[in-house]
Amino acid sequence: MAEVTLKDVARASGCSVATVSRVLAGTRPVGAETARTVKEAAERLGYRPNHVARALRRRATGTVGLVLPQITNPFFPALVRELEHALHAAGRAVLLADCDDDPVTEAARIGEFLDRQVDALLLIPVDERRSREAVADAALRVPVVLLDRGCGPGVADSVAVDNAAGMALVLDHLAAAGRRRPWFVGAAGTTSTAAERRAAYEAGAAALDPAAPGRVELGDFSVAWGREAVDRIWPSRPDAIVCANDLIAVGALQRLRQLGADVPGEVAVTGFDDVPFAGLADPALTTVRQPVAELAAEAARLLAGRSADRTPAEAPPSRAVRLSPQLVVRASG
């Protein structure tokens, strides 16, 4: 069967090839009736756009590279889903890469995407410092938006939740519940999420107990670390365990249950992110909800607003957008 062309659609719709091209590409406004006629003809004939030819004409591929630190963190698939929806609505396809929390692999994946001539990059940096050079170099070539984590000021556009506001919600909630012996369990390293959440805890915990800012255990963002951290801090009998993400919190809940602790009667446990299984934990986890759909929509908006054909000297200063979180109170505290 011969391939259906724009000329075929033009002939069937009674419109010019130029008008058909504008309707199907969405490049210029066309009257509603004309657009409907063209789209009906294209659907009736089974027309499919030739994306390769279009890319050659426009010198654009219609693709966005998305580099994740580690796909196994359940927060990231939820974000990827919303990003794919937001970018698909804008006529863009997403290419996905996982760098297994390794900045060297991350730099290689960024380079591979640039070699494939993606139009833009979305990145969740592995490390605030060690990711910076590769991200900054990429931002000189294509529009770049950082999600959830940053690489320092001025490197690229970024959108993330307000981590300090989220931690303040947790501490205010614990204070209102009469908790006075909190302990923070977070992640070591220099990801911006780890650093910002820890700093916010240290800044606000003194209102509960002057000694609270010093009660900190650092490992990684994992269930295993949450279990291990409980063994370290449980002899001091905290009445609240403030976890830097939901994976840590679930591990803490598992170990506390094994130790026979009463949650939340004896000790409250809180998380951060509100991943899909947070409400299924035992007991269901009190946590800070990230506005995932808003993160994705804002990232798509930032990409759309940063024109790919500007030279670095003409590009506007990078923008940092912070979105408001929400505290979700469940049975764990």
Coordinates of C-alpha atoms in Angstrom, one line a residue, residues 19-260:
T19 CA -3.0 24.6 4.8
V20 CA -2.9 20.9 5.5
S21 CA 0.7 21.2 6.7
R22 CA -0.2 24.0 9.1
V23 CA -3.2 22.1 10.5
L24 CA -1.3 18.8 11.1
A25 CA 1.8 20.4 12.4
G26 CA 0.0 23.0 14.6
T27 CA 2.4 25.7 13.6
R28 CA -0.1 28.4 12.8
P29 CA -3.7 29.1 13.7
V30 CA -6.3 27.8 11.2
G31 CA -10.1 28.2 11.2
A32 CA -11.9 25.6 13.2
E33 CA -14.0 24.3 10.3
T34 CA -10.9 24.0 8.1
A35 CA -9.0 22.2 10.8
R36 CA -11.8 19.8 11.3
T37 CA -12.1 19.1 7.6
V38 CA -8.3 18.4 7.3
K39 CA -8.2 16.2 10.4
E40 CA -11.1 14.1 9.2
A41 CA -9.6 13.6 5.8
A42 CA -6.2 12.6 7.4
E43 CA -7.9 10.1 9.7
R44 CA -10.0 8.7 6.9
L45 CA -7.0 8.1 4.7
G46 CA -4.8 6.8 7.5
Y47 CA -2.2 9.6 7.2
R48 CA 0.8 9.3 9.5
P49 CA 3.4 12.1 9.8
N50 CA 6.9 11.4 8.8
H51 CA 8.8 12.6 11.9
V52 CA 12.2 12.1 10.4
A53 CA 11.5 14.3 7.4
R54 CA 9.9 16.9 9.6
A55 CA 13.0 16.9 11.8
L56 CA 15.3 17.4 8.9
R57 CA 13.2 20.3 7.6
R58 CA 13.0 22.0 11.0
R59 CA 16.4 21.0 12.3
A60 CA 14.6 19.7 15.4
T61 CA 13.8 16.1 16.5
G62 CA 10.8 16.7 18.7
T63 CA 12.5 14.6 21.4
V64 CA 13.5 15.4 25.0
G65 CA 16.1 13.3 26.9
L66 CA 15.2 12.5 30.5
V67 CA 18.1 11.3 32.8
L68 CA 17.2 9.8 36.1
P69 CA 19.5 8.9 39.1
Q70 CA 17.8 5.6 39.7
I71 CA 14.5 4.3 38.3
T72 CA 14.0 2.0 41.3
N73 CA 13.1 5.0 43.6
P74 CA 9.3 4.9 43.4
F75 CA 9.1 8.7 43.4
F76 CA 10.7 8.9 40.0
P77 CA 8.4 6.6 37.9
A78 CA 5.4 8.7 39.1
L79 CA 7.2 11.8 38.0
V80 CA 8.2 10.2 34.6
R81 CA 4.5 9.4 34.0
E82 CA 3.4 13.0 34.5
L83 CA 6.3 14.3 32.4
E84 CA 5.5 12.0 29.5
H85 CA 1.9 13.2 29.6
A86 CA 2.9 16.9 29.7
L87 CA 5.4 16.6 26.9
H88 CA 3.2 14.4 24.7
A89 CA 0.6 17.1 24.9
A90 CA 3.2 19.5 23.6
G91 CA 4.0 17.2 20.7
R92 CA 7.3 15.9 22.1
A93 CA 8.5 12.4 22.7
V94 CA 10.6 11.4 25.7
L95 CA 13.8 9.3 25.7
L96 CA 14.6 7.8 29.1
A97 CA 18.0 6.9 30.7
D98 CA 18.9 5.6 34.1
C99 CA 22.4 6.4 35.4
D100 CA 22.3 4.2 38.6
D101 CA 23.3 7.1 40.9
D102 CA 26.7 7.4 39.2
P103 CA 27.8 10.9 38.0
V104 CA 30.2 9.4 35.5
T105 CA 27.4 7.4 33.9
E106 CA 25.1 10.4 34.1
A107 CA 27.6 12.5 32.1
A108 CA 27.9 9.7 29.5
R109 CA 24.1 9.5 29.2
I110 CA 23.8 13.3 28.7
G111 CA 26.5 13.1 26.0
E112 CA 24.7 10.2 24.2
F113 CA 21.4 12.2 24.2
L114 CA 23.2 15.3 22.8
D115 CA 24.8 13.1 20.1
R116 CA 21.3 12.0 19.2
Q117 CA 20.3 15.6 18.8
V118 CA 17.6 15.8 21.3
D119 CA 15.9 19.2 21.4
A120 CA 16.1 19.5 25.2
L121 CA 17.1 17.7 28.4
L122 CA 15.3 17.1 31.7
L123 CA 17.6 16.0 34.5
I124 CA 17.3 14.9 38.1
P125 CA 21.0 15.3 39.0
V126 CA 22.8 12.6 40.9
D127 CA 24.9 15.0 42.9
E128 CA 24.7 18.8 43.4
R129 CA 28.5 19.2 42.9
R130 CA 29.6 16.3 40.8
S131 CA 26.9 16.6 38.3
R132 CA 27.4 20.4 37.8
E133 CA 30.0 20.3 35.0
A134 CA 28.1 18.0 32.7
V135 CA 24.8 19.8 33.3
A136 CA 26.4 23.2 32.7
D137 CA 28.0 22.0 29.4
A138 CA 24.7 20.6 28.2
A139 CA 22.9 23.9 29.0
L140 CA 25.2 25.6 26.5
R141 CA 23.9 23.4 23.7
V142 CA 20.2 22.8 24.4
P143 CA 17.5 23.9 26.9
V144 CA 17.9 22.1 30.2
V145 CA 15.5 21.9 33.1
L146 CA 16.5 20.3 36.4
L147 CA 13.8 18.5 38.4
D148 CA 13.5 17.7 42.1
R149 CA 17.2 18.4 42.7
G150 CA 19.5 21.3 41.8
C151 CA 23.1 21.9 40.8
G152 CA 23.6 25.3 42.4
P153 CA 22.5 28.7 41.2
G154 CA 22.8 29.8 37.6
V155 CA 23.5 26.4 36.1
A156 CA 20.1 25.7 34.4
D157 CA 16.4 26.3 34.9
S158 CA 15.0 24.2 37.8
V159 CA 11.7 23.2 39.4
A160 CA 11.4 21.5 42.8
V161 CA 9.3 21.3 45.8
D162 CA 10.1 23.7 48.7
N163 CA 11.9 21.3 50.9
A164 CA 12.2 23.7 53.8
A165 CA 8.5 24.4 53.8
G166 CA 7.8 20.7 53.7
M167 CA 10.0 20.0 56.7
A168 CA 8.4 22.9 58.6
L169 CA 5.0 21.3 58.0
V170 CA 6.3 18.1 59.6
L171 CA 7.8 19.8 62.6
D172 CA 4.8 21.9 63.2
H173 CA 2.6 18.8 63.1
L174 CA 4.8 17.0 65.6
A175 CA 4.9 20.0 67.9
A176 CA 1.1 20.2 67.9
A177 CA 1.0 16.5 68.8
G178 CA 3.3 17.0 71.8
R179 CA 6.4 15.3 70.4
R180 CA 9.5 16.6 72.1
R181 CA 12.3 14.0 71.3
P182 CA 12.6 13.9 67.5
W183 CA 15.4 12.2 65.6
F184 CA 16.2 12.9 61.9
V185 CA 17.1 10.0 59.6
G186 CA 18.4 11.3 56.2
A187 CA 20.9 10.7 53.4
A188 CA 24.6 11.7 53.4
G189 CA 26.1 13.2 50.3
T190 CA 25.4 16.4 48.5
T191 CA 22.2 16.0 46.6
S192 CA 20.2 19.1 47.1
T193 CA 17.2 17.2 48.5
A194 CA 19.3 15.5 51.2
A195 CA 21.0 18.8 52.2
E196 CA 17.9 21.0 52.1
R197 CA 15.8 18.6 54.2
R198 CA 18.5 18.0 56.8
A199 CA 19.2 21.8 57.0
A200 CA 15.5 22.5 57.5
Y201 CA 15.2 19.9 60.2
E202 CA 18.2 21.3 62.0
A203 CA 16.8 24.9 61.7
G204 CA 13.4 24.0 63.0
A205 CA 13.8 21.2 65.5
A206 CA 15.1 23.3 68.3
A207 CA 11.6 24.5 68.9
L208 CA 10.7 21.0 70.0
D209 CA 13.9 20.4 72.0
P210 CA 17.2 22.4 72.1
A211 CA 19.1 19.1 71.7
A212 CA 17.0 18.0 68.7
P213 CA 19.1 19.6 65.9
G214 CA 22.0 17.4 66.8
R215 CA 20.0 14.2 66.7
V216 CA 20.8 13.2 63.1
E217 CA 21.7 9.9 61.4
L218 CA 22.8 9.9 57.8
G219 CA 22.9 7.0 55.3
D220 CA 21.1 6.9 52.0
F221 CA 17.6 7.1 50.5
S222 CA 16.8 3.4 51.1
V223 CA 14.5 1.0 53.0
A224 CA 17.6 -0.9 54.3
W225 CA 19.0 2.3 55.7
G226 CA 15.7 3.1 57.5
R227 CA 15.9 -0.3 59.2
E228 CA 19.5 0.2 60.2
A229 CA 19.0 3.7 61.5
V230 CA 16.3 2.5 63.9
D231 CA 18.7 0.1 65.5
R232 CA 21.1 3.0 66.0
I233 CA 18.7 5.4 67.6
W234 CA 16.0 3.3 69.3
P235 CA 18.1 2.9 72.5
S236 CA 17.6 6.6 73.1
R237 CA 13.8 6.2 72.8
P238 CA 12.8 9.0 70.4
D239 CA 9.1 9.9 70.3
A240 CA 9.3 10.9 66.6
I241 CA 11.5 9.7 63.7
V242 CA 11.6 12.3 60.9
C243 CA 12.7 10.6 57.7
A244 CA 14.1 12.4 54.6
N245 CA 12.0 10.3 52.2
D246 CA 9.4 7.6 52.2
L247 CA 11.8 4.7 51.5
I248 CA 13.6 5.5 54.7
A249 CA 10.4 5.8 56.6
V250 CA 9.0 2.4 55.4
G251 CA 12.3 0.8 56.5
A252 CA 11.9 2.5 59.9
L253 CA 8.4 1.3 60.3
Q254 CA 9.4 -2.3 59.4
R255 CA 12.1 -2.4 62.1
L256 CA 10.0 -0.7 64.7
R257 CA 7.3 -3.3 64.2
Q258 CA 9.9 -6.1 64.6
L259 CA 11.1 -4.5 67.8
G260 CA 7.5 -4.4 69.2

